[in-house]
């Protein structure tokens, strides 16, 4: 088979990897439509893919993963930096020499009798100075089919890599036996390598996603003076025609995709407000020549959590996946051959196959779709997609929003006083754990910048890098905010309606950026006062609104202790500015 790649660094690396893995044959992926049809047919014939109803979901497929391979496994994810201290307290570390030797033994001959696919992929828009190239060699046709949606693969990636350049990320993936005890997702930051083995789940096996776009990219960003962040990017145009772009960082399964594709309430649409999607998960932020931070979405698709996605919660997501999409671990309606998950419709279909392949009924006592079941859908199909989503220079960011899933303590919204205070708000962010990662659901977890599982180096150095970004001369920094859509009353009912109504909070954020609206100084920051927040038609009582905004000092005693425990855990590399902000908050609360 002819190889379009003429980069000798790439070719020699592929030869090296192939000698270790010993595949039956090597196939270079070119990214063409014909190739995709061939790969999908192959997956269908082997039983990995089930073709969906062609009239409702054209060129789309349903798939099941192994029941023991359904989420990111943070306990099996490693940063193999030369120095242990460079991995820091939030990462698992392994010695790179020892780990490489162990992995080589594990991988030796693992692809005997199999096809090795070489997947060149581009993270970021074609021709962007901020885009970067990676290669994933894999024995998984499932990975190839998903990577085609999630990144720009094949010839377009090769076009963006100069012939003599060795500036590319090297990735090896092997399905192996799926043995959970021998599952490894390893990152070698100094040599920009990724190895994942004994897994075929998206977040572990689609290496362009969290592995490259966050863990490896964050280390590159630190070296080069930019930010690689777990953030959505959306554009908001107000009735006067003024457009602002906002980045927002929420932990997985906390409403990031819903916010990225937000449909404003009717009253806002009639008034002339418009929301557009640039990206739903990851943002790379670089300084432009004008000193502003510009963001690109390095991905080309959505790898969204299916459960809870419906016409009511996210109609744009549903429209995005109505073709050319892959559904993994959802249920399957056998009467219509369409995917289904909890929250999609009020009542489940009568003839469902569950994510484990069984005939499903409520009597099973289990969900029909796995709580972390996913859809992989092309971003280009999103009705709210911004015309600027592939702008080579990115989009200028006016505001950065942090937020987690908090039932108490955190108010609906507040603005940080400055970049340093905003960095502190991001560092101390916490959320209840969700099903996106293996582990206990519902436990409160500190998740700085929603990046805890994805920082590719020492968290203290990462916080320092954020502070350094804010100290550069001649730059115009975005304003920083914190939101909490999930505050509950004493009956554990949500106080805020969320979803499209979050537009009301975004309006306040935009007006604050434009300095067109006031705010009230509180111990946490600046919050809406009086009628600053538009709640017309929401039927919120005065006491409910008060509860949403309330900051009670005594409630914060335990929270401050929890913050301190986390900050202590970072060790001596925690920047003193973060400690200063913690102490200042304590004093403002009178505690």
XYZ file of C-alpha atoms in Angstrom:
591
model
C 0.000 0.000 0.000
C 1.343 3.432 -0.926
C 2.259 5.728 1.944
C 1.625 9.462 1.551
C 3.943 10.308 4.444
C 7.430 11.471 3.479
C 8.580 12.490 6.955
C 11.531 10.223 7.796
C 11.056 10.727 11.568
C 7.514 9.361 11.299
C 8.467 6.497 8.994
C 11.337 5.282 11.164
C 9.147 5.469 14.294
C 6.382 3.415 12.613
C 8.969 0.818 11.534
C 10.252 0.641 15.120
C 6.754 0.176 16.580
C 5.782 -2.397 13.944
C 8.923 -4.424 14.751
C 7.767 -4.561 18.378
C 4.085 -5.308 17.716
C 4.648 -7.670 14.757
C 1.361 -7.072 12.901
C 0.265 -9.120 9.914
C -0.043 -5.941 7.842
C 0.178 -2.158 8.134
C -2.536 0.164 6.810
C -1.981 3.929 6.607
C -5.213 5.882 7.138
C -5.858 8.617 4.561
C -9.150 9.978 5.948
C -11.185 9.444 2.779
C -14.905 8.677 2.622
C -14.249 5.406 0.802
C -11.869 4.318 3.537
C -14.432 5.136 6.236
C -17.087 3.056 4.489
C -14.665 0.156 4.307
C -13.724 0.415 8.002
C -17.355 0.671 9.135
C -18.411 -2.274 6.951
C -15.570 -4.297 8.405
C -16.740 -3.440 11.952
C -20.320 -4.315 11.016
C -19.303 -7.663 9.529
C -17.308 -8.554 12.642
C -20.257 -7.724 14.937
C -18.616 -4.722 16.622
C -21.003 -2.315 14.877
C -24.756 -2.680 14.414
C -26.085 -0.461 11.642
C -28.875 1.870 12.742
C -32.082 2.838 10.940
C -30.805 4.550 7.811
C -33.719 6.961 7.486
C -33.375 8.298 11.045
C -29.641 7.818 11.646
C -27.939 7.518 8.246
C -24.440 6.051 8.222
C -24.595 5.542 12.016
C -23.797 2.603 14.242
C -24.451 1.130 17.689
C -21.626 -0.528 19.593
C -20.924 -2.152 22.960
C -17.691 -2.072 24.873
C -16.513 -4.754 27.245
C -18.493 -4.299 30.527
C -15.199 -3.837 32.379
C -13.998 -1.114 29.997
C -16.563 1.671 30.161
C -14.845 4.816 31.487
C -11.557 6.594 31.989
C -9.482 4.763 34.604
C -7.560 7.366 36.538
C -5.996 4.692 38.745
C -4.353 3.126 35.666
C -3.289 6.431 34.095
C 0.345 7.461 34.513
C 2.633 10.414 33.889
C 6.060 8.954 33.169
C 8.170 12.085 33.615
C 11.930 11.800 34.115
C 11.609 13.237 37.624
C 8.882 11.992 39.949
C 8.411 15.497 41.321
C 7.355 16.709 37.864
C 4.262 14.472 37.990
C 3.121 15.911 41.299
C 0.497 14.773 43.812
C -2.501 14.653 41.454
C -0.919 12.156 39.038
C 0.255 8.562 39.257
C 3.950 8.411 38.377
C 6.085 5.643 36.947
C 9.771 5.767 36.076
C 9.854 6.212 32.277
C 12.750 3.793 31.714
C 11.143 1.059 33.816
C 7.674 1.717 32.387
C 8.889 1.687 28.811
C 10.649 -1.636 29.414
C 7.533 -3.094 31.034
C 5.249 -1.857 28.249
C 7.592 -3.134 25.545
C 7.464 -6.604 27.109
C 3.679 -6.382 27.336
C 3.313 -5.128 23.749
C 5.837 -7.475 22.162
C 4.056 -9.441 19.433
C 0.654 -8.212 20.640
C -0.540 -7.535 17.080
C 0.486 -10.851 15.556
C -2.107 -11.803 12.937
C -3.720 -8.360 13.192
C -3.771 -5.166 11.149
C -1.826 -2.200 12.469
C -3.505 1.062 11.458
C -1.391 4.204 11.322
C -3.668 7.167 12.031
C -2.131 10.596 11.340
C -4.326 13.219 13.023
C -4.429 16.982 13.287
C -5.549 18.656 16.498
C -6.944 22.046 15.530
C -8.053 23.706 12.294
C -6.259 23.013 9.032
C -3.532 25.635 8.569
C -3.738 27.112 12.063
C -0.407 28.122 13.644
C -1.783 26.696 16.897
C -2.678 23.228 15.541
C -0.520 20.191 16.254
C -0.031 16.763 14.669
C -0.164 13.361 16.298
C 0.053 9.744 15.157
C -1.788 6.856 16.744
C -0.921 3.323 15.722
C -3.706 0.958 16.742
C -5.126 -2.489 16.081
C -8.658 -1.182 16.689
C -10.828 -0.385 13.680
C -13.316 0.984 16.268
C -10.700 3.564 17.291
C -10.078 4.477 13.645
C -13.806 5.039 13.024
C -14.128 7.227 16.136
C -10.903 9.148 15.515
C -12.190 10.066 12.062
C -15.053 11.911 13.771
C -13.076 13.345 16.684
C -10.028 14.678 14.806
C -8.962 15.626 11.304
C -7.243 12.434 10.202
C -5.170 11.215 7.289
C -3.748 13.374 4.531
C -4.809 16.676 6.146
C -2.590 15.893 9.135
C 0.385 14.986 6.947
C -0.082 18.279 5.066
C 0.351 20.153 8.347
C 3.591 18.392 9.319
C 6.760 19.675 7.592
C 8.888 16.897 6.088
C 11.832 17.431 8.417
C 9.870 18.112 11.585
C 9.951 15.721 14.533
C 7.412 17.899 16.411
C 4.606 15.356 16.525
C 3.038 13.256 19.283
C 3.699 9.528 19.037
C 0.951 7.209 20.235
C 0.635 3.425 20.491
C -2.669 1.746 21.286
C -3.359 -1.980 21.524
C -6.652 -3.603 22.533
C -4.787 -6.532 24.078
C -6.834 -8.797 26.343
C -8.711 -5.945 28.091
C -7.255 -7.248 31.357
C -8.111 -4.458 33.842
C -5.103 -5.373 36.002
C -2.775 -4.899 33.044
C -4.479 -1.784 31.683
C -2.159 1.173 31.218
C -2.663 4.683 29.874
C 0.836 6.146 29.951
C 2.168 9.566 28.993
C 5.830 10.393 28.468
C 5.854 14.221 28.511
C 9.528 14.774 27.640
C 9.340 12.640 24.482
C 5.641 13.429 23.811
C 4.591 9.806 23.662
C 1.357 8.055 24.636
C 0.852 4.317 25.171
C -2.543 2.799 26.016
C -3.008 -0.933 26.249
C -5.726 -3.405 27.315
C -8.491 -0.881 26.757
C -10.735 0.125 23.857
C -12.827 2.777 25.673
C -12.935 6.258 24.149
C -11.185 8.386 26.778
C -8.393 5.799 27.070
C -8.097 4.673 23.457
C -8.922 7.799 21.415
C -5.565 9.337 22.135
C -6.282 12.692 20.521
C -8.809 13.422 23.233
C -7.672 13.664 26.877
C -4.232 12.071 26.321
C -2.919 14.493 23.697
C -5.266 17.478 23.836
C -4.887 17.882 27.606
C -2.163 15.813 29.321
C 0.547 16.135 26.662
C -0.665 19.512 25.357
C -0.654 21.036 28.844
C 3.062 20.258 29.154
C 3.732 21.761 25.712
C 1.610 24.803 26.638
C 3.652 25.410 29.769
C 6.878 25.341 27.747
C 5.500 27.617 25.023
C 3.423 30.080 27.088
C -0.169 29.125 26.310
C -3.000 27.145 27.955
C -4.479 23.725 27.096
C -7.732 23.501 29.040
C -10.759 21.277 29.659
C -13.118 24.018 28.460
C -16.034 24.553 26.122
C -16.027 27.581 23.828
C -19.220 29.411 22.914
C -20.050 32.659 21.151
C -22.761 35.024 22.402
C -24.166 37.854 20.277
C -26.301 40.444 22.052
C -29.223 42.385 20.521
C -26.858 45.247 19.628
C -24.774 42.877 17.480
C -21.828 42.776 19.884
C -20.231 39.295 19.934
C -18.328 37.796 22.846
C -16.673 34.404 23.172
C -16.653 32.581 26.486
C -14.682 29.567 27.717
C -16.118 27.452 30.521
C -14.525 24.664 32.567
C -16.795 22.069 34.175
C -15.905 18.507 35.207
C -17.130 15.752 32.859
C -20.913 15.137 32.890
C -21.657 18.480 34.585
C -23.485 20.147 31.697
C -20.570 21.297 29.552
C -22.029 20.049 26.264
C -25.455 21.458 27.197
C -23.964 24.907 27.806
C -21.826 24.767 24.649
C -24.991 24.148 22.580
C -27.355 26.288 24.647
C -30.664 27.304 23.083
C -31.726 30.651 24.588
C -35.273 31.046 25.988
C -37.861 32.384 23.529
C -37.812 35.833 25.125
C -34.064 36.068 24.505
C -34.341 34.838 20.922
C -37.052 37.407 20.224
C -34.888 40.129 21.758
C -32.065 39.219 19.351
C -29.697 37.150 21.470
C -27.800 34.391 19.655
C -25.582 31.583 20.990
C -23.097 29.674 18.821
C -20.932 26.635 19.507
C -17.179 26.624 18.890
C -16.300 23.599 21.014
C -17.819 21.485 23.781
C -14.855 20.054 25.685
C -11.340 21.354 25.044
C -9.815 24.774 24.353
C -6.264 25.739 23.462
C -5.688 29.398 24.348
C -2.856 31.427 22.818
C -2.064 35.130 22.966
C -2.733 36.973 19.714
C -0.716 39.924 18.441
C -3.203 42.251 20.146
C -2.458 40.747 23.567
C -5.833 38.996 23.885
C -6.266 35.281 24.528
C -7.604 33.449 21.477
C -9.060 29.943 21.689
C -9.175 27.140 19.151
C -11.122 23.911 19.512
C -8.519 21.219 18.771
C -11.217 18.611 18.136
C -13.490 17.967 15.155
C -16.291 16.107 16.896
C -18.302 15.617 20.068
C -17.744 12.667 22.414
C -20.794 13.401 24.527
C -22.438 11.682 27.464
C -25.751 10.329 26.122
C -27.962 9.893 29.238
C -29.950 13.020 29.990
C -29.576 14.362 26.441
C -33.041 15.114 25.042
C -35.058 17.568 23.000
C -35.703 19.457 26.227
C -32.162 19.522 27.591
C -30.071 19.795 24.410
C -31.883 19.815 21.060
C -28.694 20.901 19.250
C -26.826 17.824 20.489
C -29.649 15.560 19.306
C -29.594 17.221 15.890
C -25.777 16.849 15.753
C -25.909 13.079 16.117
C -28.656 12.367 13.571
C -26.217 10.841 11.114
C -22.582 9.796 10.634
C -22.398 9.026 14.355
C -21.355 6.179 16.647
C -23.247 5.247 19.825
C -21.363 3.261 22.452
C -23.038 1.533 25.414
C -26.444 3.129 24.908
C -29.511 0.906 24.690
C -30.883 -0.129 21.283
C -34.573 -0.028 20.318
C -34.920 -3.231 18.315
C -38.267 -2.187 16.780
C -36.887 0.979 15.195
C -33.131 0.187 15.244
C -32.399 3.503 16.933
C -30.349 4.288 20.054
C -32.053 5.082 23.350
C -30.935 6.174 26.799
C -32.458 7.301 30.059
C -33.743 10.851 29.776
C -34.125 10.711 25.988
C -37.887 10.154 26.257
C -40.196 9.940 29.241
C -41.041 6.280 28.666
C -38.600 3.647 27.433
C -39.368 1.777 24.188
C -41.018 -1.618 24.615
C -38.378 -3.713 22.847
C -35.008 -2.623 24.166
C -31.636 -4.322 24.112
C -29.535 -2.919 26.962
C -25.884 -1.865 26.802
C -24.829 -5.358 27.882
C -26.766 -6.925 24.992
C -29.631 -8.298 27.102
C -33.363 -7.939 26.557
C -34.098 -5.055 28.941
C -37.003 -4.540 31.292
C -37.411 -2.367 34.400
C -37.451 -5.569 36.471
C -33.720 -5.982 35.794
C -33.200 -3.130 38.236
C -30.466 -1.646 36.036
C -30.266 1.230 33.566
C -30.759 0.256 29.930
C -27.912 2.559 28.879
C -24.665 2.788 30.813
C -24.514 6.087 32.779
C -21.352 6.964 30.803
C -22.651 5.791 27.422
C -21.479 8.047 24.615
C -22.217 9.464 21.209
C -19.414 10.345 18.798
C -20.750 12.934 16.344
C -19.187 15.367 13.843
C -19.104 18.980 15.073
C -19.932 20.091 11.526
C -23.489 18.739 12.005
C -24.266 20.960 15.006
C -27.029 23.490 14.130
C -25.547 26.079 16.510
C -21.999 25.736 15.148
C -20.193 29.071 14.810
C -18.908 30.110 11.397
C -15.633 30.850 13.225
C -15.203 27.387 14.717
C -12.339 26.586 12.351
C -10.842 30.076 12.274
C -7.055 29.477 12.072
C -6.371 32.303 14.525
C -9.044 31.200 16.992
C -11.668 33.387 18.651
C -10.970 36.154 21.233
C -12.074 35.190 24.747
C -13.921 37.758 26.862
C -14.693 35.580 29.884
C -13.665 32.316 31.530
C -16.284 30.514 33.632
C -15.580 27.839 36.247
C -18.282 25.641 37.735
C -18.939 22.344 39.461
C -21.859 20.296 40.728
C -22.541 21.676 44.241
C -25.797 21.116 46.123
C -24.918 23.644 48.843
C -22.495 26.490 49.622
C -21.773 27.841 46.135
C -24.060 30.619 44.831
C -25.484 30.713 41.328
C -22.824 33.104 40.043
C -20.047 35.422 41.141
C -17.227 37.288 39.406
C -13.619 37.074 40.533
C -11.948 40.362 41.479
C -8.953 39.869 39.176
C -6.927 37.175 37.393
C -5.131 35.998 40.550
C -8.395 35.701 42.471
C -9.985 33.967 39.461
C -7.100 31.493 39.331
C -7.725 30.740 43.021
C -11.427 30.161 42.263
C -10.431 27.687 39.555
C -7.829 25.976 41.751
C -10.306 25.396 44.610
C -13.217 24.337 42.403
C -15.001 21.190 43.590
C -17.730 18.936 42.240
C -19.601 15.748 42.995
C -17.998 12.875 41.077
C -19.939 11.538 38.059
C -19.877 8.330 35.996
C -17.402 9.748 33.450
C -14.538 8.188 35.392
C -14.347 4.866 37.193
C -14.921 5.263 40.929
C -17.544 6.264 43.463
C -20.280 8.565 42.107
C -21.499 11.450 44.295
C -18.376 12.024 46.414
C -17.200 15.660 46.575
C -13.865 16.014 44.824
C -11.540 18.984 44.367
C -11.122 19.395 40.626
C -8.931 22.424 39.856
C -10.001 24.063 36.578
C -11.831 20.748 35.870
C -8.318 19.543 34.989
C -7.371 17.321 37.920
C -7.247 14.082 35.858
C -5.671 15.859 32.881
C -2.808 18.053 34.137
C 0.263 16.541 32.515
C 2.693 17.791 35.160
C 2.856 18.992 38.786
C -0.390 20.726 39.771
C 1.542 23.399 41.706
C 3.507 24.261 38.560
C 0.246 24.298 36.613
C -1.270 26.828 39.039
C 1.927 28.892 38.802
C 1.661 28.796 34.991
C -1.851 30.250 35.219
C -0.560 33.047 37.459
C 2.357 33.676 35.076
C -0.066 34.000 32.143
C -1.802 36.758 34.129
C 1.406 38.683 34.840
C 2.493 39.246 31.269
C 2.902 42.846 30.197
C 0.630 44.361 27.570
C -2.035 41.645 27.643
C -5.823 41.935 27.927
C -7.088 39.092 30.079
C -10.597 37.619 30.137
C -12.748 38.256 33.202
C -13.217 35.155 35.381
C -16.521 33.914 36.863
C -17.818 30.940 38.854
C -21.280 29.397 38.402
C -23.276 26.648 40.094
C -26.425 25.421 38.325
C -26.949 22.629 40.871
C -27.754 24.309 44.203
C -30.594 22.570 46.055
C -33.120 23.558 48.704
C -33.744 21.677 51.967
C -35.966 19.199 50.060
C -33.089 18.468 47.645
C -34.959 20.138 44.782
C -32.883 22.167 42.321
C -33.393 25.888 42.841
C -32.290 26.924 39.351
C -33.983 25.548 36.197
C -30.690 25.326 34.273
C -30.324 24.336 30.597
C -31.520 27.154 28.302
C -32.299 29.393 31.272
C -28.573 29.582 31.968
C -28.664 32.263 29.269
C -29.807 34.644 32.005
C -26.547 34.137 33.890
C -24.543 34.438 30.664
C -26.264 37.771 30.007
C -25.111 39.065 33.397
C -21.587 37.809 32.675
C -21.493 39.561 29.291
C -22.859 42.804 30.739
C -20.207 42.656 33.467
C -17.495 42.180 30.822
C -18.893 45.205 28.988
C -19.079 47.127 32.303
C -22.757 47.840 31.595
C -24.188 46.422 34.806
C -23.451 46.675 38.505
C -22.646 44.052 41.086
C -22.498 43.585 44.810
C -19.245 42.919 46.668
C -19.524 39.729 48.720
C -16.877 37.607 50.468
C -16.653 35.380 47.359
C -16.486 38.101 44.730
C -18.981 40.256 42.845
C -22.552 38.981 42.627
C -25.716 40.260 40.937
C -27.662 42.719 43.033
C -31.317 43.755 42.930
C -32.684 43.341 39.405
C -29.262 42.790 37.774
C -30.174 39.188 36.946
C -33.145 38.813 34.608
C -35.525 36.263 36.154
C -38.701 37.404 34.386
C -41.038 34.470 33.760
C -39.081 31.995 35.885
C -41.586 31.949 38.769
C -38.742 32.047 41.265
C -39.826 33.267 44.680
C -37.819 35.939 46.462
C -36.699 33.370 49.025
C -35.565 30.942 46.292
C -33.546 33.681 44.582
C -32.071 34.679 47.922
C -31.105 31.053 48.606
C -29.467 30.793 45.171
C -27.276 33.815 45.884
C -26.702 33.313 49.601
C -23.189 33.273 51.043
C -23.374 32.381 54.742
C -20.067 32.605 56.576
C -20.842 29.765 58.977
C -21.678 27.433 56.058
C -18.178 28.036 54.745
C -16.239 26.851 57.798
C -16.126 23.242 56.594
C -15.531 24.330 52.994
C -12.461 26.363 53.961
C -11.061 23.391 55.868
C -11.635 21.188 52.808
C -9.877 23.782 50.626
C -6.937 23.882 53.042
C -6.589 20.097 52.989
C -6.440 20.139 49.211
C -3.975 23.046 49.056
C -1.772 21.307 51.655
C -1.767 18.197 49.464
C -0.107 20.118 46.619
C 2.953 20.626 48.795
C 5.755 23.157 48.537
C 5.082 23.954 44.884
C 1.726 25.569 45.672
C 2.199 29.260 44.729
C 2.118 31.603 47.738
C -0.459 33.730 45.874
C -2.967 30.877 46.173
C -2.386 30.676 49.941
C -2.810 34.448 50.141
C -6.159 34.250 48.349
C -7.295 31.449 50.665
C -6.385 33.512 53.728
C -8.057 36.620 52.275
C -11.280 34.656 51.696
C -11.170 33.380 55.257
C -10.825 36.937 56.540
C -13.637 38.262 54.334
C -15.886 35.525 55.715
C -14.851 36.498 59.251
C -13.678 32.972 60.055
